[in-house]
Coordinates of C-alpha atoms and ligand atoms in Angstrom, one line a residue:
X1 CA 111.3 109.4 89.6
X2 CA 110.5 113.2 89.3
X3 CA 109.6 113.2 85.5
X4 CA 107.2 110.5 85.8
X5 CA 105.5 112.5 88.8
X6 CA 105.4 115.3 86.5
X7 CA 103.8 113.3 84.0
X8 CA 101.3 111.4 86.3
X9 CA 100.3 115.2 87.5
X10 CA 99.7 116.4 84.0
X11 CA 98.0 113.4 82.5
X12 CA 96.3 111.3 85.3
X13 CA 92.8 111.5 85.4
X14 CA 91.3 110.6 89.0
X15 CA 88.4 108.4 88.3
X16 CA 87.5 108.0 92.2
X17 CA 89.3 107.9 95.5
X18 CA 90.7 104.3 94.5
X19 CA 91.4 104.3 90.9
X20 CA 93.7 106.7 88.7
X21 CA 93.5 106.5 84.9
X22 CA 96.9 106.7 83.3
X23 CA 95.8 106.0 79.6
X24 CA 98.2 108.5 78.3
X25 CA 101.2 107.0 79.4
X26 CA 100.6 103.5 80.7
X27 CA 97.4 102.0 80.2
X28 CA 96.4 102.7 76.4
X29 CA 99.1 104.9 75.0
X30 CA 102.7 104.3 75.5
X31 CA 105.4 107.4 76.0
X32 CA 108.3 105.3 74.7
X33 CA 111.0 108.1 76.0
X34 CA 109.5 107.7 79.3
X35 CA 109.1 104.3 79.4
X36 CA 112.9 103.5 78.3
X37 CA 113.7 105.6 81.4
X38 CA 111.6 103.6 83.6
X39 CA 113.4 100.5 82.3
X40 CA 116.9 102.2 82.9
X41 CA 115.9 102.8 86.4
X42 CA 114.6 99.4 87.2
X43 CA 117.7 98.0 85.7
X44 CA 119.9 100.2 87.9
X45 CA 117.9 99.2 91.0
X46 CA 118.0 95.5 90.3
X47 CA 121.2 95.2 88.2
X48 CA 123.0 93.6 91.0
X49 CA 120.5 90.9 91.3
X50 CA 121.6 88.5 88.8
X51 CA 118.3 88.5 87.0
X52 CA 117.8 85.9 84.1
X53 CA 114.4 86.8 83.1
X54 CA 111.8 89.6 83.5
X55 CA 108.5 88.5 84.0
X56 CA 104.9 90.5 83.5
X57 CA 101.3 90.1 83.1
X58 CA 99.7 91.3 79.6
X59 CA 98.9 93.8 78.7
X60 CA 100.0 97.3 80.6
X61 CA 103.2 95.7 82.1
X62 CA 104.5 95.0 78.7
X63 CA 106.1 98.1 77.6
X64 CA 108.1 98.8 80.9
X65 CA 109.1 95.1 81.1
X66 CA 110.4 95.3 77.9
X67 CA 112.5 98.3 78.7
X68 CA 113.7 96.9 81.7
X69 CA 114.6 93.5 80.1
X70 CA 116.4 95.3 77.3
X71 CA 118.5 97.3 79.7
X72 CA 119.3 94.2 81.5
X73 CA 120.0 92.0 78.5
X74 CA 117.7 89.3 79.4
X75 CA 114.3 88.2 77.8
X76 CA 110.9 89.2 78.8
X77 CA 108.2 86.9 79.5
X78 CA 104.6 87.9 79.8
X79 CA 101.7 85.9 81.4
X80 CA 98.9 85.5 79.1
X81 CA 95.4 86.2 80.4
X82 CA 93.7 83.8 78.0
X83 CA 94.0 80.5 76.8
X84 CA 94.6 80.4 73.0
X85 CA 94.0 77.4 70.8
X86 CA 98.1 76.9 71.0
X87 CA 98.1 77.0 74.5
X88 CA 99.8 73.8 76.0
X89 CA 97.7 71.6 78.5
X90 CA 100.2 71.9 81.4
X91 CA 100.8 75.5 81.5
X92 CA 101.1 77.1 84.8
X93 CA 97.9 79.0 85.7
X94 CA 96.7 80.8 88.5
X95 CA 93.1 82.4 88.9
X96 CA 93.4 86.2 89.9
X97 CA 90.6 88.9 90.4
X98 CA 91.3 91.8 88.0
X99 CA 91.1 95.2 89.7
X100 CA 89.9 97.3 86.7
X101 CA 87.8 94.6 84.9
X102 CA 85.8 93.5 88.3
X103 CA 86.1 89.6 87.0
X104 CA 88.3 86.8 87.6
X105 CA 90.9 85.8 84.9
X106 CA 93.3 83.1 84.3
X107 CA 97.1 84.1 84.0
X108 CA 99.3 81.6 82.2
X109 CA 102.8 80.8 81.7
X110 CA 104.3 78.2 79.5
X111 CA 106.7 75.8 81.3
X112 CA 109.1 76.1 78.3
X113 CA 110.1 79.7 79.1
X114 CA 110.6 79.5 83.1
X115 CA 112.7 77.0 85.0
X116 CA 114.3 76.3 88.3
X117 CA 117.5 78.0 86.9
X118 CA 116.0 81.4 86.5
X119 CA 116.1 84.5 88.7
X120 CA 113.2 86.3 87.9
X121 CA 112.3 90.0 88.2
X122 CA 108.4 90.9 88.2
X123 CA 107.6 94.2 86.6
X124 CA 104.2 95.7 86.5
X125 CA 102.4 99.1 85.7
X126 CA 100.3 99.6 88.9
X127 CA 100.1 97.8 92.3
X128 CA 96.7 97.9 94.1
X129 CA 95.4 94.8 96.2
X130 CA 98.3 92.8 94.8
X131 CA 96.2 90.2 93.2
X132 CA 98.0 90.1 90.0
X133 CA 101.5 90.2 91.8
X134 CA 100.5 87.5 94.0
X135 CA 99.2 85.2 91.1
X136 CA 102.5 85.5 89.2
X137 CA 104.7 85.2 92.3
X138 CA 103.1 81.8 93.0
X139 CA 103.5 80.7 89.1
X140 CA 107.3 81.7 89.6
X141 CA 107.4 79.6 92.8
X142 CA 105.7 76.5 91.2
X143 CA 108.1 77.0 88.2
X144 CA 110.7 76.4 91.0
X145 CA 112.4 79.8 89.7
X146 CA 113.8 82.4 92.3
X147 CA 112.1 85.7 92.6
X148 CA 114.7 88.3 93.0
X149 CA 112.0 91.2 93.5
X150 CA 109.1 93.4 92.1
X151 CA 109.3 96.7 90.1
X152 CA 106.3 98.5 90.1
X153 CA 105.8 101.7 88.3
X154 CA 103.0 103.1 90.4
X155 CA 102.4 102.1 93.9
X156 CA 98.9 103.0 95.4
X157 CA 100.2 103.1 99.2
X158 CA 96.6 103.3 100.5
X159 CA 95.9 99.8 99.0
X160 CA 97.2 96.7 100.5
X161 CA 99.1 95.0 97.8
X162 CA 102.7 96.3 98.2
X163 CA 102.7 96.1 102.0
X164 CA 101.7 92.6 101.7
X165 CA 104.2 91.6 99.2
X166 CA 106.9 93.3 101.3
X167 CA 105.8 91.5 104.5
X168 CA 106.3 88.3 102.4
X169 CA 110.2 89.5 102.5
X170 CA 110.0 90.2 99.0
X171 CA 112.1 93.3 97.5
X172 CA 109.4 95.6 96.1
X173 CA 110.6 98.8 94.5
X174 CA 108.4 101.5 93.0
X175 CA 109.1 104.5 90.9
X176 CA 106.1 106.6 92.2
X177 CA 104.3 106.1 95.3
X178 CA 100.9 107.8 95.7
X179 CA 99.7 108.3 99.3
X180 CA 96.0 109.4 98.2
X181 CA 93.6 110.3 95.6
X182 CA 91.2 111.8 98.2
X183 CA 89.6 115.2 97.4
X184 CA 90.2 114.8 93.5
X185 CA 93.9 115.1 94.1
X186 CA 97.0 113.1 93.7
X187 CA 99.1 113.1 96.9
X188 CA 102.5 111.5 96.4
X189 CA 104.0 109.8 99.3
X190 CA 107.5 111.3 99.0
Ligands
5GP201 P1 96.1 94.3 91.8 O1 96.2 92.9 91.4 O2 97.4 95.0 92.3 O3 94.8 94.8 92.6 O4 95.8 95.4 90.6 C1 97.0 95.3 89.5 C2 96.4 95.6 88.2 O5 95.0 96.4 88.0 C3 97.5 96.4 87.3 O6 98.2 95.6 86.6 C4 96.5 97.6 86.8 O7 96.6 97.4 85.4 C5 95.1 97.6 87.2 N1 95.0 98.6 88.2 C6 94.9 98.5 89.5 N2 94.7 99.9 90.1 C7 94.5 100.6 88.7 C8 94.5 102.2 88.8 O8 94.4 103.0 89.6 N3 94.4 102.6 87.5 C9 94.6 101.8 86.6 N4 94.6 102.4 85.3 N5 94.6 100.4 86.5 C10 94.9 99.9 87.8

């Protein structure tokens, strides 16, 4: 997506050769127009997959997942990262390392909103090592639902997550692929 590449070039802040800060458009502030365009693009790519539910992990995936679900005309379900007082005891739960927080967190989904009748599209903001995606894919599997694919806004190709997911035979589509952040420069893969 050329517009997204342009915004990333303008607003991305390289924190290290591993981490790109995208607070201006994804991880703190949301660009609604751009986000709706991302949703349209994912909906176009997965439009023939019979998606019944879009699933993401709070919080940065929610805006783009919402846009995608809106375009596909299906509900959006976001996994919670913390148990609340209202959490049901038998929620589907996976423990995943958090790339940015450097800690392990639980991601939780209520069985009420996902079932074996679902065809699920997983949407997220950025993929690095793939831990968040792997956790959610396990939850989708445990719910008995079918994962039709993963749509990721920014794929960092120099980390192993996207490759590992594709190696499992899962269709993973990304809107922008970053080959490297070396030398204080964003190098796109294509
Ligand atoms: P993973 O589980 O694939 O290692 O990391 C995925 C999550 O960590 C993403 O949802 C994203 O929020 C965060 N993340 C990973 N890499 C980056 C990065 O370079 N910049 C920012 N801002 N977040 C990242």
